[in-house]
Each structure stands twice: as C-alpha cells, then as structure tokens.
Short mmCIF file of C-alpha atoms in Angstrom, two decimals:
data_model
loop_
_atom_site.label_atom_id
_atom_site.label_comp_id
_atom_site.label_asym_id
_atom_site.label_seq_id
_atom_site.Cartn_x
_atom_site.Cartn_y
_atom_site.Cartn_z
CA SER A 722 -74.76 -6.12 -50.48
CA VAL A 723 -71.58 -8.65 -49.60
CA ARG A 724 -72.68 -11.58 -48.42
CA PHE A 725 -70.48 -13.78 -46.08
CA LEU A 726 -70.10 -17.71 -46.42
CA PRO A 727 -70.29 -18.31 -42.26
CA PHE A 728 -73.51 -15.91 -42.72
CA ARG A 729 -74.83 -17.16 -45.50
CA ARG A 730 -78.57 -18.33 -45.28
CA TRP A 731 -79.83 -21.96 -46.03
CA TRP A 732 -82.93 -20.91 -46.71
CA LEU A 733 -82.67 -22.55 -50.57
CA PHE A 734 -81.83 -25.62 -48.70
CA ARG A 735 -84.79 -26.00 -46.47
CA LYS A 736 -86.92 -25.60 -49.43
CA LEU A 737 -85.84 -27.61 -51.77
CA PHE A 738 -84.75 -30.66 -48.88
CA PRO A 739 -87.19 -30.08 -46.25
CA ASN A 740 -86.37 -33.10 -44.73
CA SER A 741 -82.45 -32.78 -44.78
CA ASP A 742 -79.86 -31.75 -41.95
CA ALA A 743 -79.98 -28.18 -43.75
CA CYS A 744 -82.26 -26.94 -40.94
CA LYS A 745 -79.42 -28.52 -38.15
CA ALA A 746 -76.74 -26.72 -39.68
CA GLU A 747 -78.59 -23.44 -39.82
CA THR A 748 -78.82 -24.07 -36.04
CA ILE A 749 -75.31 -24.67 -35.78
CA ILE A 750 -73.90 -21.81 -37.80
CA THR A 751 -76.41 -19.61 -35.86
CA GLN A 752 -75.00 -20.96 -32.72
CA PHE A 753 -71.47 -21.03 -33.90
CA ARG A 754 -72.20 -17.05 -34.87
CA GLN A 755 -73.59 -16.13 -31.69
CA LEU A 756 -70.46 -17.06 -29.54
CA CYS A 757 -68.55 -15.27 -31.93
CA GLU A 758 -70.71 -12.35 -31.17
CA LYS A 759 -70.15 -13.14 -27.63
CA ILE A 760 -66.08 -13.51 -28.21
CA LEU A 761 -65.92 -10.01 -29.25
CA GLN A 762 -68.19 -8.35 -27.28
CA GLN A 763 -66.42 -9.59 -24.31
CA ASN A 764 -63.47 -8.57 -25.50
CA THR A 765 -64.36 -5.33 -26.31
CA ALA A 766 -65.59 -4.99 -22.85
CA LYS A 767 -62.48 -5.63 -20.99
CA GLY A 768 -60.78 -2.65 -23.35
CA VAL A 769 -58.70 -5.94 -24.86
CA ALA A 770 -57.94 -3.29 -28.08
CA GLU A 771 -56.86 -0.28 -26.15
CA ASN A 772 -53.86 -2.37 -24.74
CA GLU A 773 -50.93 -2.14 -26.89
CA GLN A 774 -49.12 -5.10 -25.62
CA ASN A 775 -51.85 -7.36 -26.10
CA THR A 776 -51.35 -9.70 -29.40
CA SER A 777 -54.37 -12.02 -29.34
CA LEU A 778 -56.87 -13.15 -32.16
CA ALA A 779 -59.37 -10.73 -30.32
CA ALA A 780 -57.61 -7.37 -29.97
CA GLN A 781 -55.89 -7.79 -33.30
CA LEU A 782 -59.74 -8.06 -35.01
CA LEU A 783 -61.23 -5.45 -32.94
CA ARG A 784 -58.56 -2.82 -33.43
CA LEU A 785 -58.96 -3.54 -37.59
CA PRO A 786 -61.13 -1.07 -39.09
CA TYR A 787 -64.16 -3.11 -40.27
CA THR A 788 -66.83 -1.44 -42.06
CA ASP A 789 -69.60 -3.83 -40.81
CA GLU A 790 -69.59 -5.99 -37.61
CA ARG A 791 -70.70 -8.91 -39.63
CA GLN A 792 -67.41 -8.85 -41.53
CA ARG A 793 -65.69 -9.12 -37.69
CA GLN A 794 -67.55 -11.72 -36.91
CA ALA A 795 -66.88 -13.58 -39.97
CA ASP A 796 -63.27 -13.21 -39.91
CA CYS A 797 -63.45 -14.47 -36.31
CA MET A 798 -65.61 -17.36 -37.75
CA ALA A 799 -62.91 -18.30 -40.37
CA PHE A 800 -59.98 -18.24 -37.66
CA LEU A 801 -61.69 -20.43 -35.19
CA PHE A 802 -62.55 -22.56 -37.83
CA ALA A 803 -59.59 -22.96 -39.46
CA GLY A 804 -57.22 -24.95 -37.82
CA HIS A 805 -60.02 -27.63 -37.51
CA ASP A 806 -60.87 -27.80 -41.33
CA THR A 807 -57.43 -27.36 -43.01
CA THR A 808 -55.67 -30.28 -40.58
CA GLY A 809 -59.02 -32.63 -41.17
CA HIS A 810 -58.10 -31.99 -44.89
CA THR A 811 -53.81 -32.14 -44.75
CA LEU A 812 -54.47 -36.04 -43.31
CA ALA A 813 -57.39 -37.05 -45.04
CA TRP A 814 -54.85 -36.15 -48.51
CA THR A 815 -52.02 -37.53 -46.74
CA ALA A 816 -53.72 -41.00 -45.90
CA THR A 817 -55.20 -40.88 -50.03
CA GLU A 818 -51.82 -40.42 -50.96
CA LEU A 819 -50.21 -42.94 -48.76
CA ILE A 820 -52.83 -45.56 -49.52
CA ARG A 821 -52.61 -44.75 -53.13
CA ASN A 822 -48.74 -45.14 -53.23
CA PRO A 823 -47.91 -47.87 -50.56
CA ARG A 824 -44.26 -48.39 -51.57
CA SER A 825 -44.00 -44.97 -50.05
CA SER A 826 -45.25 -45.86 -46.57
CA THR A 827 -42.78 -48.30 -46.57
CA VAL A 828 -40.00 -48.06 -43.88
CA CYS A 829 -36.27 -47.63 -45.06
#
C-alpha cells in the first residue's frame, strides 16, 4: 500500500522516544487530518464539485478522480500547509544569505 506523508504513523518515534514530542505531533496530525476531512465533507454536502463555475481548491479536489480518499485528504493537507512552510523556509534562507553577505544588505 502507498503511504502518504501526512498520514505517516508516529508509532516508531513513540516507541524509541517515549518522552518526546512525537505523541503531541501525532495528535496534531490527527486533528489536522480531521479538519481536512471535515472541509471535504462539508464541500461535498454543498455540492461544490457539481458547480463548474466554482474554482475553489475544495471544488477542484472533489472533481479529481482519486482512487483513495486518503490521497484526496493528503492533497488537501499539502495545500493547506504549503504556503506556511515555503514562506518560512524562504524567509529563513533570505535572512541567512543576508547575514553571510553583509555588503548585499547595504542600501545604495
């Protein structure tokens, strides 16, 4: 079976590091998975996929032919996380490069 990163289980981490934050992480991932499931269910009930003029992310995800609903939920999670993760990494990289090259941060 195919494993999707947002649904990966944390059992090994809990076993190896019982006092770590792995249990908290698993709880947060479970809550986030439930949020995505709720978003998709509510939009399914509203019939957003049938409205061809609706171009929302939920409508697009619901129109695509998935073989497994977990894949649809994984894509929903990826889209919800994408902006946060990439923005943070971009800002960290920019700050690092400015620190390493102080002349580039001077105003002309």
